[in-house]
Every structure is written in structure tokens, then in C-alpha cells.
XYZ file of N, CA, C and O in Angstrom:
608
model
N -35.685 11.494 -44.777
C -35.440 11.020 -43.433
C -35.736 9.532 -43.309
O -35.094 8.847 -42.540
N -36.680 9.040 -44.074
C -37.016 7.625 -44.029
C -35.837 6.768 -44.468
O -35.544 5.746 -43.870
N -35.130 7.176 -45.506
C -33.965 6.427 -45.980
C -32.877 6.366 -44.929
O -32.209 5.347 -44.768
N -32.679 7.462 -44.171
C -31.672 7.486 -43.113
C -32.020 6.477 -42.026
O -31.173 5.731 -41.560
N -33.283 6.442 -41.613
C -33.712 5.507 -40.570
C -33.647 4.061 -41.053
O -33.312 3.156 -40.284
N -33.946 3.828 -42.331
C -33.816 2.476 -42.874
C -32.367 2.008 -42.783
O -32.092 0.864 -42.461
N -31.429 2.903 -43.074
C -30.004 2.570 -42.978
C -29.597 2.260 -41.548
O -28.816 1.340 -41.298
N -30.138 3.013 -40.585
C -29.835 2.768 -39.170
C -30.358 1.394 -38.760
O -29.669 0.639 -38.073
N -31.576 1.068 -39.175
C -32.149 -0.239 -38.827
C -31.357 -1.384 -39.451
O -31.179 -2.436 -38.835
N -30.888 -1.187 -40.669
C -30.088 -2.227 -41.333
C -28.789 -2.448 -40.569
O -28.393 -3.593 -40.304
N -28.124 -1.373 -40.184
C -26.875 -1.494 -39.416
C -27.154 -2.166 -38.071
O -26.418 -3.063 -37.650
N -28.218 -1.756 -37.394
C -28.584 -2.374 -36.118
C -28.833 -3.871 -36.286
O -28.346 -4.686 -35.505
N -29.584 -4.243 -37.328
C -29.880 -5.649 -37.576
C -28.603 -6.439 -37.861
O -28.431 -7.556 -37.369
N -27.691 -5.895 -38.638
C -26.442 -6.584 -38.952
C -25.581 -6.783 -37.698
O -24.988 -7.841 -37.502
N -25.537 -5.780 -36.835
C -24.785 -5.909 -35.583
C -25.428 -6.974 -34.696
O -24.742 -7.828 -34.134
N -26.744 -6.953 -34.581
C -27.455 -7.942 -33.779
C -27.243 -9.348 -34.324
O -26.957 -10.283 -33.569
N -27.345 -9.511 -35.630
C -27.171 -10.834 -36.241
C -25.754 -11.356 -36.039
O -25.556 -12.532 -35.735
N -24.744 -10.508 -36.175
C -23.366 -10.968 -35.988
C -23.095 -11.292 -34.526
O -22.339 -12.216 -34.216
N -23.720 -10.586 -33.610
C -23.566 -10.883 -32.189
C -24.195 -12.223 -31.846
O -23.600 -13.043 -31.157
N -25.395 -12.481 -32.343
C -26.066 -13.746 -32.072
C -25.334 -14.922 -32.704
O -25.287 -16.007 -32.138
N -24.753 -14.721 -33.880
C -24.043 -15.810 -34.550
C -22.838 -16.258 -33.732
O -22.436 -17.410 -33.773
N -22.261 -15.363 -32.959
C -21.111 -15.711 -32.144
C -21.474 -16.236 -30.769
O -20.609 -16.649 -30.014
N -22.740 -16.249 -30.424
C -23.165 -16.686 -29.100
C -23.104 -18.200 -28.986
O -23.473 -18.916 -29.900
N -22.635 -18.645 -27.853
C -22.653 -20.070 -27.563
C -23.318 -20.249 -26.211
O -23.409 -19.317 -25.420
N -23.746 -21.461 -25.964
C -24.409 -21.740 -24.700
C -23.892 -23.057 -24.154
O -23.583 -23.963 -24.917
N -23.785 -23.199 -22.861
C -23.351 -24.475 -22.294
C -24.533 -25.427 -22.141
O -25.687 -25.014 -22.088
N -24.211 -26.699 -22.054
C -25.182 -27.721 -21.676
C -24.952 -27.988 -20.193
O -23.836 -28.295 -19.786
N -25.983 -27.828 -19.388
C -25.894 -28.131 -17.964
C -26.450 -29.535 -17.750
O -27.622 -29.781 -18.008
N -25.614 -30.437 -17.275
C -26.002 -31.825 -17.114
C -26.580 -32.147 -15.752
O -26.481 -33.279 -15.286
N -27.179 -31.166 -15.125
C -27.792 -31.380 -13.814
C -28.952 -30.402 -13.658
O -28.949 -29.327 -14.241
N -29.949 -30.764 -12.866
C -31.088 -29.864 -12.649
C -30.783 -28.854 -11.541
O -29.809 -29.002 -10.809
N -31.621 -27.879 -11.438
C -31.523 -26.935 -10.321
C -30.646 -25.745 -10.624
O -30.255 -25.499 -11.756
N -30.316 -24.999 -9.565
C -29.535 -23.778 -9.740
C -28.109 -24.087 -10.194
O -27.593 -25.183 -9.992
N -27.481 -23.104 -10.791
C -26.114 -23.239 -11.286
C -25.155 -23.375 -10.118
O -25.212 -22.600 -9.149
N -24.275 -24.354 -10.218
C -23.292 -24.621 -9.172
C -21.988 -23.893 -9.484
O -21.682 -23.627 -10.651
N -21.178 -23.601 -8.467
C -19.884 -22.955 -8.733
C -18.925 -23.924 -9.429
O -19.101 -25.149 -9.377
N -17.892 -23.375 -10.066
C -16.905 -24.187 -10.782
C -16.236 -25.216 -9.884
O -15.830 -26.278 -10.344
N -16.120 -24.912 -8.605
C -15.467 -25.839 -7.679
C -16.277 -27.105 -7.453
O -15.765 -28.080 -6.926
N -17.551 -27.094 -7.869
C -18.420 -28.254 -7.692
C -18.802 -28.927 -9.007
O -19.603 -29.858 -9.014
N -18.244 -28.451 -10.121
C -18.597 -28.997 -11.430
C -17.339 -29.304 -12.239
O -16.244 -28.844 -11.919
N -17.536 -30.063 -13.302
C -16.481 -30.366 -14.271
C -16.894 -29.777 -15.614
O -18.079 -29.768 -15.956
N -15.926 -29.281 -16.351
C -16.175 -28.709 -17.670
C -15.658 -29.684 -18.717
O -14.512 -30.131 -18.636
N -16.494 -30.017 -19.700
C -16.112 -30.924 -20.781
C -16.329 -30.211 -22.103
O -17.428 -29.724 -22.379
N -15.260 -30.128 -22.930
C -15.331 -29.494 -24.245
C -14.741 -30.438 -25.289
O -13.836 -31.210 -24.979
N -15.236 -30.365 -26.519
C -14.649 -31.184 -27.576
C -13.532 -30.436 -28.302
O -13.575 -29.218 -28.434
N -12.525 -31.174 -28.754
C -11.519 -30.607 -29.645
C -12.127 -30.446 -31.033
O -13.167 -31.052 -31.338
N -11.454 -29.679 -31.880
C -11.878 -29.577 -33.271
C -11.811 -30.965 -33.891
O -10.863 -31.708 -33.669
N -12.836 -31.330 -34.640
C -12.860 -32.619 -35.313
C -13.654 -33.689 -34.607
O -13.810 -34.789 -35.131
N -14.159 -33.396 -33.416
C -14.973 -34.381 -32.701
C -16.178 -33.668 -32.088
O -16.077 -32.536 -31.635
N -17.329 -34.334 -32.140
C -18.558 -33.792 -31.564
C -19.015 -34.719 -30.454
O -18.969 -35.940 -30.585
N -19.454 -34.137 -29.343
C -20.074 -34.912 -28.274
C -21.551 -35.019 -28.647
O -22.295 -34.047 -28.543
N -21.947 -36.201 -29.119
C -23.318 -36.395 -29.585
C -24.291 -36.557 -28.423
O -25.360 -35.949 -28.412
N -23.904 -37.384 -27.436
C -24.806 -37.568 -26.305
C -24.031 -37.812 -25.015
O -22.891 -38.272 -25.034
N -24.685 -37.469 -23.906
C -24.162 -37.701 -22.561
C -25.235 -38.448 -21.795
O -26.365 -37.961 -21.663
N -24.889 -39.643 -21.331
C -25.834 -40.509 -20.605
C -27.165 -40.666 -21.348
O -28.239 -40.625 -20.755
N -27.088 -40.826 -22.664
C -28.273 -41.056 -23.476
C -29.038 -39.805 -23.874
O -29.975 -39.883 -24.657
N -28.644 -38.643 -23.370
C -29.316 -37.385 -23.710
C -28.554 -36.722 -24.866
O -27.372 -36.423 -24.740
N -29.228 -36.498 -25.990
C -28.577 -35.901 -27.157
C -28.258 -34.439 -26.869
O -29.133 -33.654 -26.506
N -26.958 -34.074 -27.042
C -26.507 -32.722 -26.718
C -25.856 -32.004 -27.900
O -25.833 -30.786 -27.945
N -25.275 -32.723 -28.849
C -24.632 -32.144 -30.042
C -23.694 -30.996 -29.705
O -23.869 -29.876 -30.178
N -22.686 -31.260 -28.908
C -21.720 -30.240 -28.507
C -20.566 -30.252 -29.502
O -19.914 -31.268 -29.696
N -20.328 -29.093 -30.130
C -19.286 -28.965 -31.145
C -18.185 -28.029 -30.654
O -18.395 -27.225 -29.752
N -17.044 -28.122 -31.308
C -15.930 -27.237 -31.001
C -16.334 -25.791 -31.296
O -17.082 -25.529 -32.245
N -15.824 -24.868 -30.519
C -16.218 -23.463 -30.652
C -15.860 -22.851 -32.002
O -16.424 -21.834 -32.395
N -14.934 -23.441 -32.749
C -14.556 -22.881 -34.048
C -15.580 -23.185 -35.138
O -15.514 -22.604 -36.215
N -16.507 -24.087 -34.873
C -17.515 -24.417 -35.869
C -18.643 -23.400 -35.809
O -19.027 -22.945 -34.744
N -19.173 -23.042 -36.971
C -20.194 -21.996 -37.019
C -21.555 -22.531 -36.615
O -21.813 -23.720 -36.710
N -22.396 -21.615 -36.203
C -23.761 -21.991 -35.862
C -24.377 -21.015 -34.883
O -23.700 -20.477 -34.019
N -25.658 -20.799 -35.027
C -26.390 -19.884 -34.176
C -26.758 -20.577 -32.874
O -27.332 -21.671 -32.894
N -26.396 -19.981 -31.770
C -26.706 -20.497 -30.437
C -26.244 -21.947 -30.273
O -26.951 -22.799 -29.765
N -25.052 -22.224 -30.736
C -24.487 -23.565 -30.690
C -24.007 -23.896 -29.277
O -23.569 -23.025 -28.541
N -24.082 -25.169 -28.919
C -23.573 -25.626 -27.634
C -22.121 -26.038 -27.815
O -21.804 -26.848 -28.694
N -21.218 -25.474 -27.005
C -19.787 -25.722 -27.165
C -19.141 -26.367 -25.948
O -17.955 -26.677 -25.986
N -19.899 -26.577 -24.879
C -19.308 -27.144 -23.661
C -20.403 -27.727 -22.784
O -21.557 -27.333 -22.858
N -19.975 -28.681 -21.955
C -20.894 -29.285 -20.993
C -20.385 -28.993 -19.599
O -19.190 -29.118 -19.327
N -21.287 -28.605 -18.727
C -20.969 -28.390 -17.328
C -21.691 -29.499 -16.565
O -22.917 -29.586 -16.596
N -20.895 -30.347 -15.913
C -21.421 -31.571 -15.311
C -21.006 -31.675 -13.852
O -19.978 -31.125 -13.455
N -21.772 -32.407 -13.091
C -21.372 -32.714 -11.719
C -20.361 -33.852 -11.778
O -20.309 -34.591 -12.763
N -19.539 -34.020 -10.755
C -18.553 -35.107 -10.772
C -19.248 -36.464 -10.897
O -20.354 -36.654 -10.393
N -18.597 -37.379 -11.599
C -19.165 -38.715 -11.753
C -18.688 -39.383 -13.018
O -17.833 -38.871 -13.744
N -19.270 -40.535 -13.292
C -18.930 -41.313 -14.481
C -20.035 -41.141 -15.509
O -21.219 -41.257 -15.180
N -19.651 -40.868 -16.739
C -20.599 -40.555 -17.807
C -20.397 -41.468 -19.001
O -19.262 -41.807 -19.352
N -21.506 -41.839 -19.619
C -21.496 -42.564 -20.886
C -21.568 -41.508 -21.985
O -22.526 -40.721 -22.018
N -20.590 -41.482 -22.864
C -20.519 -40.493 -23.933
C -20.565 -41.179 -25.292
O -19.974 -42.241 -25.470
N -21.243 -40.560 -26.229
C -21.187 -40.976 -27.624
C -20.522 -39.827 -28.366
O -21.017 -38.697 -28.360
N -19.378 -40.125 -28.995
C -18.588 -39.122 -29.703
C -18.539 -39.458 -31.185
O -18.466 -40.628 -31.560
N -18.571 -38.420 -32.025
C -18.638 -38.587 -33.474
C -17.484 -37.837 -34.126
O -17.322 -36.637 -33.894
N -16.673 -38.515 -34.968
C -15.646 -37.796 -35.730
C -16.317 -36.867 -36.733
O -17.273 -37.261 -37.403
N -15.816 -35.652 -36.849
C -16.410 -34.688 -37.777
C -15.693 -34.639 -39.123
O -16.130 -33.948 -40.015
N -14.576 -35.368 -39.287
C -13.836 -35.357 -40.548
C -14.535 -36.168 -41.621
O -14.308 -35.973 -42.799
N -15.359 -37.125 -41.233
C -16.019 -38.006 -42.187
C -17.243 -37.287 -42.744
O -18.106 -36.843 -42.000
N -17.323 -37.171 -44.053
C -18.423 -36.439 -44.669
C -19.551 -37.343 -45.151
O -20.711 -36.971 -45.113
N -19.235 -38.560 -45.631
C -20.254 -39.390 -46.258
C -21.166 -40.075 -45.256
O -22.346 -40.223 -45.500
N -20.614 -40.534 -44.158
C -21.420 -41.189 -43.132
C -20.769 -40.937 -41.786
O -19.552 -40.884 -41.693
N -21.548 -40.775 -40.792
C -21.009 -40.534 -39.458
C -20.971 -41.835 -38.672
O -21.969 -42.532 -38.566
N -19.802 -42.159 -38.170
C -19.671 -43.276 -37.261
C -19.568 -42.702 -35.857
O -19.457 -41.489 -35.686
N -19.590 -43.539 -34.874
C -19.528 -43.027 -33.510
C -18.723 -43.974 -32.643
O -18.470 -45.116 -33.003
N -18.341 -43.474 -31.499
C -17.634 -44.248 -30.496
C -18.303 -43.995 -29.160
O -18.626 -42.854 -28.835
N -18.505 -45.049 -28.392
C -19.063 -44.918 -27.053
C -17.930 -45.028 -26.043
O -17.113 -45.947 -26.119
N -17.885 -44.079 -25.118
C -16.860 -44.053 -24.082
C -17.498 -43.927 -22.714
O -18.615 -43.430 -22.584
N -16.735 -44.303 -21.714
C -17.124 -44.063 -20.332
C -16.008 -43.218 -19.725
O -14.847 -43.623 -19.733
N -16.360 -42.038 -19.230
C -15.372 -41.116 -18.670
C -15.746 -40.754 -17.240
O -16.917 -40.528 -16.938
N -14.740 -40.699 -16.381
C -14.948 -40.313 -14.988
C -14.376 -38.911 -14.784
O -13.180 -38.683 -15.006
N -15.244 -37.974 -14.384
C -14.882 -36.570 -14.243
C -14.915 -36.158 -12.781
O -15.784 -36.595 -12.031
N -13.982 -35.296 -12.402
C -13.914 -34.787 -11.034
C -14.241 -33.300 -11.021
O -14.085 -32.605 -12.020
N -14.655 -32.822 -9.849
C -15.022 -31.408 -9.694
C -13.794 -30.516 -9.843
O -12.657 -30.930 -9.571
N -14.048 -29.285 -10.279
C -13.032 -28.243 -10.394
C -11.938 -28.623 -11.395
O -10.779 -28.266 -11.222
N -12.326 -29.375 -12.428
C -11.386 -29.785 -13.463
C -11.999 -29.499 -14.836
O -13.212 -29.447 -14.992
N -11.116 -29.337 -15.819
C -11.550 -29.173 -17.203
C -11.076 -30.375 -17.999
O -9.940 -30.830 -17.842
N -11.960 -30.876 -18.861
C -11.677 -32.058 -19.669
C -11.962 -31.738 -21.123
O -12.758 -30.867 -21.430
N -11.307 -32.500 -22.002
C -11.596 -32.326 -23.415
C -11.676 -33.674 -24.112
O -10.928 -34.597 -23.789
N -12.626 -33.759 -25.022
C -12.760 -34.937 -25.874
C -11.762 -34.761 -27.005
O -11.783 -33.748 -27.705
N -10.884 -35.734 -27.173
C -9.797 -35.647 -28.151
C -10.014 -36.640 -29.282
O -10.692 -37.643 -29.110
N -9.387 -36.377 -30.403
C -9.443 -37.289 -31.542
C -8.085 -37.310 -32.218
O -7.406 -36.282 -32.321
N -7.684 -38.500 -32.629
C -6.464 -38.653 -33.417
C -6.888 -39.349 -34.699
O -7.419 -40.457 -34.677
N -6.650 -38.674 -35.798
C -7.075 -39.160 -37.111
C -5.965 -39.980 -37.764
O -4.787 -39.712 -37.537
N -6.341 -40.928 -38.590
C -5.398 -41.717 -39.377
C -4.373 -42.428 -38.506
O -3.172 -42.211 -38.634
N -4.848 -43.292 -37.643
C -3.936 -43.991 -36.734
C -3.311 -45.230 -37.361
O -2.564 -45.942 -36.725
N -3.604 -45.465 -38.637
C -3.040 -46.646 -39.287
C -4.022 -47.786 -39.242
O -5.203 -47.599 -39.459
N -3.524 -48.959 -38.938
C -4.401 -50.120 -38.845
C -4.844 -50.608 -40.204
O -4.318 -50.221 -41.247
N -5.846 -51.448 -40.213
C -6.300 -52.099 -41.438
C -7.145 -51.196 -42.324
O -7.439 -51.541 -43.452
N -7.558 -50.039 -41.840
C -8.468 -49.193 -42.614
C -7.726 -48.190 -43.498
O -8.338 -47.326 -44.087
N -6.406 -48.289 -43.584
C -5.591 -47.449 -44.467
C -5.841 -45.967 -44.244
O -6.199 -45.231 -45.152
N -5.657 -45.515 -43.009
C -5.749 -44.094 -42.725
C -7.137 -43.563 -42.494
O -7.334 -42.364 -42.504
N -8.108 -44.408 -42.318
C -9.480 -43.947 -42.117
C -9.999 -44.354 -40.753
O -11.173 -44.569 -40.568
N -9.105 -44.462 -39.818
C -9.454 -44.902 -38.485
C -9.159 -43.770 -37.506
O -8.205 -43.032 -37.686
N -9.977 -43.665 -36.484
C -9.859 -42.581 -35.519
C -9.826 -43.149 -34.105
O -10.604 -44.029 -33.778
N -8.951 -42.598 -33.281
C -8.984 -42.885 -31.853
C -9.616 -41.691 -31.175
O -9.314 -40.543 -31.504
N -10.496 -41.961 -30.224
C -11.200 -40.894 -29.515
C -11.154 -41.209 -28.028
O -11.358 -42.342 -27.621
N -10.888 -40.171 -27.207
C -10.808 -40.359 -25.765
C -11.088 -39.025 -25.070
O -11.214 -37.993 -25.721
N -11.187 -39.064 -23.738
C -11.361 -37.860 -22.919
C -10.158 -37.769 -21.999
O -9.734 -38.755 -21.408
N -9.619 -36.551 -21.896
C -8.456 -36.351 -21.028
C -8.607 -35.083 -20.199
O -9.358 -34.171 -20.560
N -7.882 -35.052 -19.086
C -7.797 -33.875 -18.236
C -7.026 -32.817 -19.024
O -5.917 -33.072 -19.483
N -7.599 -31.637 -19.193
C -6.980 -30.601 -20.014
C -5.671 -30.098 -19.426
O -4.759 -29.732 -20.167
N -5.538 -30.077 -18.115
C -4.323 -29.560 -17.485
C -3.192 -30.582 -17.482
O -2.052 -30.267 -17.828
N -3.502 -31.819 -17.107
C -2.452 -32.826 -16.950
C -2.264 -33.712 -18.177
O -1.224 -34.350 -18.323
N -3.258 -33.798 -19.040
C -3.191 -34.694 -20.187
C -3.513 -36.138 -19.844
O -3.468 -37.010 -20.706
N -3.879 -36.398 -18.582
C -4.194 -37.752 -18.149
C -5.516 -38.206 -18.781
O -6.526 -37.509 -18.723
N -5.513 -39.391 -19.383
C -6.710 -39.954 -20.000
C -7.649 -40.442 -18.899
O -7.230 -41.181 -18.006
N -8.916 -40.014 -18.958
C -9.899 -40.360 -17.919
C -11.042 -41.216 -18.473
O -12.078 -41.342 -17.840
N -10.851 -41.773 -19.658
C -11.860 -42.624 -20.286
C -11.157 -43.792 -20.957
O -9.925 -43.816 -21.055
N -11.964 -44.737 -21.443
C -11.382 -45.724 -22.329
C -11.094 -45.043 -23.665
O -11.600 -43.961 -23.937
N -10.258 -45.651 -24.500
C -9.938 -45.087 -25.808
C -10.726 -45.876 -26.847
O -10.552 -47.086 -26.982
N -11.610 -45.172 -27.537
C -12.447 -45.811 -28.545
C -11.877 -45.656 -29.924
O -11.074 -44.758 -30.199
N -12.279 -46.534 -30.812
C -11.864 -46.488 -32.210
C -13.100 -46.350 -33.070
O -14.108 -47.017 -32.836
N -13.017 -45.494 -34.059
C -14.138 -45.286 -34.971
C -13.611 -45.386 -36.395
O -12.574 -44.817 -36.726
N -14.314 -46.143 -37.235
C -13.902 -46.350 -38.618
C -15.078 -46.069 -39.529
O -16.204 -46.463 -39.248
N -14.825 -45.382 -40.625
C -15.858 -45.160 -41.635
C -16.035 -46.461 -42.413
O -15.150 -46.859 -43.166
N -17.166 -47.149 -42.284
C -17.317 -48.464 -42.900
C -17.397 -48.439 -44.421
O -17.143 -49.441 -45.073
N -17.707 -47.305 -45.039
C -17.838 -47.228 -46.476
C -16.547 -46.854 -47.184
O -16.495 -46.823 -48.391
N -15.501 -46.544 -46.429
C -14.252 -46.131 -47.062
C -13.109 -47.054 -46.679
O -11.971 -46.645 -46.658
N -13.392 -48.281 -46.365
C -12.350 -49.246 -46.007
C -11.817 -49.956 -47.223
O -12.445 -50.116 -48.183
């Protein structure tokens, strides 16, 4: 009977571990009780870009397709203008970053976008990064450029 119960515990543990591995949590960029969607803006990164910080607070928000236990995949923010530091995830040897200023409105969804290999003097190692309204595609930030300095 002990072997049977050990097998049950192993199965339970595996189910629990796989459930936790898929869990994500939002970053709430405001204090106090949770506000309704009509009073907040949702910001998510596309694959290939990480939101490193928002207004100087390190958040490390990654795209939902990236693995990780209890990873943060989205930011829920009040309307306003935000200073963002975004990092291209395609670069393996060194991480560069881009600083942007984005203005977000309530009841809207936004995404941090990246375009890889835009040409220029870096021979395909340059990235454009910006924030846009997910529904309309309208750019709501300046467009930053990030280059890997060791691969130029």
C-alpha cells in the first residue's frame, strides 16, 4: 500500500509543478485596490522584447511564450506617461537597452514591439523598439534603436 500512495503523491506533485510552471502574474503599477479595466491600461511585450523597468522600477516583464515559474507577463497601469526601459531578447552575448516614453490611456491594450535587423550601419544587428496601441496599431511612444556594441 505504501508504494501505491507514493505513486499518488508523485502524480500529485507533477500536476502541481506543471500548473505552477504555467502560472503568470501581472505587475500592478499603482498602489491600493485593483481597479476595473475601464480605468487601467494593459501593457504586454511581444516575443523578443522584455520590459525591464517602468518609471525606474525593475519589473522584468517577458512575453508569455517564455518559460519561467511565476513569471510576470503584463503590466496593469493607470493612464499616464511612463518611462520604459526595453531590452531586445535576441542578443545573447550582451544585453543592450532602449529608453522610451509612452503615453497610455485607460481601457486600452498596448504592446511593446521590436523589429530586428532594420539595416543601417550595424549590418543587421540593429533593433527598433516602440509601444503601440494593440487595436489600432498607432504608435504611442518614441521609436528607440538598440544595437549590440560587440557585434558591429
